[in-house]
Amino acid sequence: MTRSIDYGKLMHRAMRNLIQDVLCDVRDNGLPGAHHFFITFETTHPETNIADWLKERYPSEMTVVMQHWFDNLTVTDDGFSVTLNFGDQPENLYIPYDAIQTFVDPSVEFGLRFESQEDEDEEDTASQTDSSDEEVAAPEPDTAVEADVVSLDSFRK
């Protein structure tokens, strides 16, 4: 049996720690300037906790925006909870870091994209190199919300 370094797993942990650090700073100091976040997460993740009506409306994934109004931001080692406004109805959500699919701050064109475990397993089966982490190019602030995915493979030698 040969031992190998699981770079994909290490990168996922590092990127989730980055999200935790950013959210801790926002909790302590608020959102600076034009910064805001689009966070897409799996509503089916066993530790995700959202209102039943949101689960019905978003049965597999949901994107939330943290920008002008959010409250009760609590950050832990495993995830975060926040109260967001849905049509003048405040709802508390708990989102584990493992459920996050994308984290984008369009104000500075920064984004992270996480592949699901099934996608990683398929990639591991297809090749020995693990390139499951990709950067998301965020939209300009006054353009469409959907992000373009840029594969880092084209920059590798």
PDB file of C-alpha atoms in Angstrom:
ATOM      1  CA  MET A   1       0.000   0.000   0.000  1.00  0.00           C
ATOM      2  CA  THR A   2       1.434   3.356  -1.003  1.00  0.00           C
ATOM      3  CA  ARG A   3       0.821   6.478   1.011  1.00  0.00           C
ATOM      4  CA  SER A   4      -0.224   9.645  -0.809  1.00  0.00           C
ATOM      5  CA  ILE A   5      -1.087  13.218   0.091  1.00  0.00           C
ATOM      6  CA  ASP A   6      -4.750  14.078  -0.431  1.00  0.00           C
ATOM      7  CA  TYR A   7      -4.283  17.601  -1.798  1.00  0.00           C
ATOM      8  CA  GLY A   8      -7.962  17.943  -2.708  1.00  0.00           C
ATOM      9  CA  LYS A   9      -9.054  17.309   0.866  1.00  0.00           C
ATOM     10  CA  LEU A  10      -6.378  19.672   2.212  1.00  0.00           C
ATOM     11  CA  MET A  11      -7.487  22.419  -0.201  1.00  0.00           C
ATOM     12  CA  HIS A  12     -11.141  21.981   0.783  1.00  0.00           C
ATOM     13  CA  ARG A  13     -10.222  22.319   4.450  1.00  0.00           C
ATOM     14  CA  ALA A  14      -8.115  25.422   3.750  1.00  0.00           C
ATOM     15  CA  MET A  15     -10.879  27.055   1.684  1.00  0.00           C
ATOM     16  CA  ARG A  16     -13.488  26.303   4.366  1.00  0.00           C
ATOM     17  CA  ASN A  17     -11.158  27.811   6.976  1.00  0.00           C
ATOM     18  CA  LEU A  18     -10.880  30.902   4.768  1.00  0.00           C
ATOM     19  CA  ILE A  19     -14.698  31.204   4.724  1.00  0.00           C
ATOM     20  CA  GLN A  20     -14.774  30.783   8.510  1.00  0.00           C
ATOM     21  CA  ASP A  21     -12.146  33.528   8.939  1.00  0.00           C
ATOM     22  CA  VAL A  22     -14.032  35.902   6.627  1.00  0.00           C
ATOM     23  CA  LEU A  23     -17.333  35.282   8.440  1.00  0.00           C
ATOM     24  CA  CYS A  24     -15.661  35.801  11.852  1.00  0.00           C
ATOM     25  CA  ASP A  25     -14.356  39.162  10.644  1.00  0.00           C
ATOM     26  CA  VAL A  26     -17.818  40.138   9.356  1.00  0.00           C
ATOM     27  CA  ARG A  27     -19.386  39.021  12.653  1.00  0.00           C
ATOM     28  CA  ASP A  28     -16.914  41.158  14.621  1.00  0.00           C
ATOM     29  CA  ASN A  29     -16.629  44.200  12.332  1.00  0.00           C
ATOM     30  CA  GLY A  30     -19.498  44.119   9.814  1.00  0.00           C
ATOM     31  CA  LEU A  31     -19.203  44.019   6.032  1.00  0.00           C
ATOM     32  CA  PRO A  32     -16.652  46.578   4.806  1.00  0.00           C
ATOM     33  CA  GLY A  33     -17.387  48.803   1.823  1.00  0.00           C
ATOM     34  CA  ALA A  34     -19.208  47.124  -1.050  1.00  0.00           C
ATOM     35  CA  HIS A  35     -18.382  43.567   0.057  1.00  0.00           C
ATOM     36  CA  HIS A  36     -21.246  41.076  -0.003  1.00  0.00           C
ATOM     37  CA  PHE A  37     -21.560  37.338  -0.407  1.00  0.00           C
ATOM     38  CA  PHE A  38     -23.501  34.895  -2.541  1.00  0.00           C
ATOM     39  CA  ILE A  39     -23.424  31.545  -0.762  1.00  0.00           C
ATOM     40  CA  THR A  40     -24.844  28.467  -2.488  1.00  0.00           C
ATOM     41  CA  PHE A  41     -25.329  25.423  -0.292  1.00  0.00           C
ATOM     42  CA  GLU A  42     -26.949  21.997  -0.288  1.00  0.00           C
ATOM     43  CA  THR A  43     -30.335  22.090   1.435  1.00  0.00           C
ATOM     44  CA  THR A  44     -30.220  18.278   1.597  1.00  0.00           C
ATOM     45  CA  HIS A  45     -27.077  18.160   3.736  1.00  0.00           C
ATOM     46  CA  PRO A  46     -28.050  16.409   7.005  1.00  0.00           C
ATOM     47  CA  GLU A  47     -26.729  19.257   9.179  1.00  0.00           C
ATOM     48  CA  THR A  48     -28.297  22.105   7.192  1.00  0.00           C
ATOM     49  CA  ASN A  49     -31.107  23.682   9.196  1.00  0.00           C
ATOM     50  CA  ILE A  50     -33.575  25.909   7.343  1.00  0.00           C
ATOM     51  CA  ALA A  51     -37.315  26.524   7.608  1.00  0.00           C
ATOM     52  CA  ASP A  52     -39.558  23.839   6.122  1.00  0.00           C
ATOM     53  CA  TRP A  53     -41.035  26.257   3.586  1.00  0.00           C
ATOM     54  CA  LEU A  54     -37.520  27.067   2.318  1.00  0.00           C
ATOM     55  CA  LYS A  55     -36.708  23.340   2.038  1.00  0.00           C
ATOM     56  CA  GLU A  56     -39.861  22.844  -0.001  1.00  0.00           C
ATOM     57  CA  ARG A  57     -39.030  25.771  -2.264  1.00  0.00           C
ATOM     58  CA  TYR A  58     -35.347  24.791  -2.614  1.00  0.00           C
ATOM     59  CA  PRO A  59     -35.281  20.979  -2.389  1.00  0.00           C
ATOM     60  CA  SER A  60     -31.620  20.471  -3.345  1.00  0.00           C
ATOM     61  CA  GLU A  61     -29.694  23.749  -3.218  1.00  0.00           C
ATOM     62  CA  MET A  62     -30.209  27.386  -2.335  1.00  0.00           C
ATOM     63  CA  THR A  63     -28.260  30.610  -2.808  1.00  0.00           C
ATOM     64  CA  VAL A  64     -28.440  33.278  -0.118  1.00  0.00           C
ATOM     65  CA  VAL A  65     -27.078  36.807  -0.181  1.00  0.00           C
ATOM     66  CA  MET A  66     -25.428  38.464   2.797  1.00  0.00           C
ATOM     67  CA  GLN A  67     -25.378  42.147   2.020  1.00  0.00           C
ATOM     68  CA  HIS A  68     -27.591  44.894   3.434  1.00  0.00           C
ATOM     69  CA  TRP A  69     -29.502  43.116   6.179  1.00  0.00           C
ATOM     70  CA  PHE A  70     -28.475  40.098   8.184  1.00  0.00           C
ATOM     71  CA  ASP A  71     -28.526  39.461  11.909  1.00  0.00           C
ATOM     72  CA  ASN A  72     -27.385  36.994  14.562  1.00  0.00           C
ATOM     73  CA  LEU A  73     -24.314  35.813  12.658  1.00  0.00           C
ATOM     74  CA  THR A  74     -22.750  33.008  14.686  1.00  0.00           C
ATOM     75  CA  VAL A  75     -19.625  31.275  13.397  1.00  0.00           C
ATOM     76  CA  THR A  76     -18.378  27.902  14.641  1.00  0.00           C
ATOM     77  CA  ASP A  77     -15.726  25.425  13.525  1.00  0.00           C
ATOM     78  CA  ASP A  78     -18.348  23.369  11.661  1.00  0.00           C
ATOM     79  CA  GLY A  79     -20.594  26.028  10.101  1.00  0.00           C
ATOM     80  CA  PHE A  80     -22.432  29.269  10.669  1.00  0.00           C
ATOM     81  CA  SER A  81     -25.919  30.471  11.452  1.00  0.00           C
ATOM     82  CA  VAL A  82     -27.434  33.723  10.332  1.00  0.00           C
ATOM     83  CA  THR A  83     -30.837  35.372  10.232  1.00  0.00           C
ATOM     84  CA  LEU A  84     -31.753  36.608   6.756  1.00  0.00           C
ATOM     85  CA  ASN A  85     -34.804  38.410   5.426  1.00  0.00           C
ATOM     86  CA  PHE A  86     -37.032  36.573   2.937  1.00  0.00           C
ATOM     87  CA  GLY A  87     -39.765  38.968   1.782  1.00  0.00           C
ATOM     88  CA  ASP A  88     -40.002  40.749   5.159  1.00  0.00           C
ATOM     89  CA  GLN A  89     -39.906  37.402   6.946  1.00  0.00           C
ATOM     90  CA  PRO A  90     -36.736  36.881   9.005  1.00  0.00           C
ATOM     91  CA  GLU A  91     -35.542  33.265   8.983  1.00  0.00           C
ATOM     92  CA  ASN A  92     -32.655  31.703  10.852  1.00  0.00           C
ATOM     93  CA  LEU A  93     -30.447  29.344   8.831  1.00  0.00           C
ATOM     94  CA  TYR A  94     -27.651  27.028   9.875  1.00  0.00           C
ATOM     95  CA  ILE A  95     -25.221  26.177   7.074  1.00  0.00           C
ATOM     96  CA  PRO A  96     -22.397  23.707   7.698  1.00  0.00           C
ATOM     97  CA  TYR A  97     -19.216  24.451   5.741  1.00  0.00           C
ATOM     98  CA  ASP A  98     -19.440  20.969   4.204  1.00  0.00           C
ATOM     99  CA  ALA A  99     -22.762  21.956   2.582  1.00  0.00           C
ATOM    100  CA  ILE A 100     -21.327  25.024   0.811  1.00  0.00           C
ATOM    101  CA  GLN A 101     -21.016  24.652  -2.957  1.00  0.00           C
ATOM    102  CA  THR A 102     -19.954  28.207  -3.856  1.00  0.00           C
ATOM    103  CA  PHE A 103     -18.873  31.285  -1.927  1.00  0.00           C
ATOM    104  CA  VAL A 104     -18.622  34.444  -4.038  1.00  0.00           C
ATOM    105  CA  ASP A 105     -17.850  38.082  -3.198  1.00  0.00           C
ATOM    106  CA  PRO A 106     -18.645  39.881  -6.463  1.00  0.00           C
ATOM    107  CA  SER A 107     -17.400  43.240  -5.171  1.00  0.00           C
ATOM    108  CA  VAL A 108     -13.806  42.013  -5.506  1.00  0.00           C
ATOM    109  CA  GLU A 109     -14.343  39.239  -8.088  1.00  0.00           C
ATOM    110  CA  PHE A 110     -13.473  36.510  -5.579  1.00  0.00           C
ATOM    111  CA  GLY A 111     -15.066  33.093  -5.511  1.00  0.00           C
ATOM    112  CA  LEU A 112     -14.657  29.531  -4.370  1.00  0.00           C
ATOM    113  CA  ARG A 113     -16.376  26.479  -5.788  1.00  0.00           C
ATOM    114  CA  PHE A 114     -16.518  23.117  -4.049  1.00  0.00           C
ATOM    115  CA  GLU A 115     -17.230  19.919  -5.941  1.00  0.00           C
ATOM    116  CA  SER A 116     -19.607  17.459  -4.302  1.00  0.00           C
ATOM    117  CA  GLN A 117     -18.200  14.216  -2.911  1.00  0.00           C
ATOM    118  CA  GLU A 118     -19.810  12.260  -5.777  1.00  0.00           C
ATOM    119  CA  ASP A 119     -18.103  14.539  -8.321  1.00  0.00           C
ATOM    120  CA  GLU A 120     -14.766  14.026  -6.537  1.00  0.00           C
ATOM    121  CA  ASP A 121     -15.223  10.254  -6.529  1.00  0.00           C
ATOM    122  CA  GLU A 122     -15.941  10.315 -10.273  1.00  0.00           C
ATOM    123  CA  GLU A 123     -12.848  12.432 -10.898  1.00  0.00           C
ATOM    124  CA  ASP A 124     -10.676  10.169  -8.738  1.00  0.00           C
ATOM    125  CA  THR A 125     -11.891   7.189 -10.745  1.00  0.00           C
ATOM    126  CA  ALA A 126     -11.260   8.947 -14.057  1.00  0.00           C
ATOM    127  CA  SER A 127      -7.733  10.148 -13.257  1.00  0.00           C
ATOM    128  CA  GLN A 128      -5.093  10.081 -10.578  1.00  0.00           C
ATOM    129  CA  THR A 129      -4.775  13.875 -10.384  1.00  0.00           C
ATOM    130  CA  ASP A 130      -7.218  15.679  -8.133  1.00  0.00           C
ATOM    131  CA  SER A 131      -8.260  18.969  -9.711  1.00  0.00           C
ATOM    132  CA  SER A 132     -11.654  19.262  -8.044  1.00  0.00           C
ATOM    133  CA  ASP A 133     -11.185  22.822  -6.799  1.00  0.00           C
ATOM    134  CA  GLU A 134     -11.932  25.550  -9.269  1.00  0.00           C
ATOM    135  CA  GLU A 135     -12.119  29.297  -8.999  1.00  0.00           C
ATOM    136  CA  VAL A 136     -15.369  31.089  -9.726  1.00  0.00           C
ATOM    137  CA  ALA A 137     -15.150  34.386 -11.579  1.00  0.00           C
ATOM    138  CA  ALA A 138     -17.754  36.591  -9.936  1.00  0.00           C
ATOM    139  CA  PRO A 139     -19.987  38.923 -11.932  1.00  0.00           C
ATOM    140  CA  GLU A 140     -19.584  42.644 -11.977  1.00  0.00           C
ATOM    141  CA  PRO A 141     -21.764  44.290  -9.270  1.00  0.00           C
ATOM    142  CA  ASP A 142     -24.384  45.609 -11.722  1.00  0.00           C
ATOM    143  CA  THR A 143     -24.597  42.527 -13.935  1.00  0.00           C
ATOM    144  CA  ALA A 144     -26.229  39.120 -13.738  1.00  0.00           C
ATOM    145  CA  VAL A 145     -25.781  37.197 -10.509  1.00  0.00           C
ATOM    146  CA  GLU A 146     -24.703  33.893 -12.080  1.00  0.00           C
ATOM    147  CA  ALA A 147     -20.947  33.273 -11.938  1.00  0.00           C
ATOM    148  CA  ASP A 148     -18.779  31.875 -14.708  1.00  0.00           C
ATOM    149  CA  VAL A 149     -16.653  28.900 -13.756  1.00  0.00           C
ATOM    150  CA  VAL A 150     -13.048  29.052 -14.872  1.00  0.00           C
ATOM    151  CA  SER A 151     -11.136  25.767 -14.846  1.00  0.00           C
ATOM    152  CA  LEU A 152      -7.674  26.097 -13.387  1.00  0.00           C
ATOM    153  CA  ASP A 153      -6.499  23.256 -15.631  1.00  0.00           C
ATOM    154  CA  SER A 154      -5.877  25.688 -18.465  1.00  0.00           C
ATOM    155  CA  PHE A 155      -3.255  27.508 -16.337  1.00  0.00           C
ATOM    156  CA  ARG A 156      -1.380  24.375 -15.285  1.00  0.00           C
ATOM    157  CA  LYS A 157       1.776  23.279 -17.102  1.00  0.00           C
TER     158      LYS A 157
END
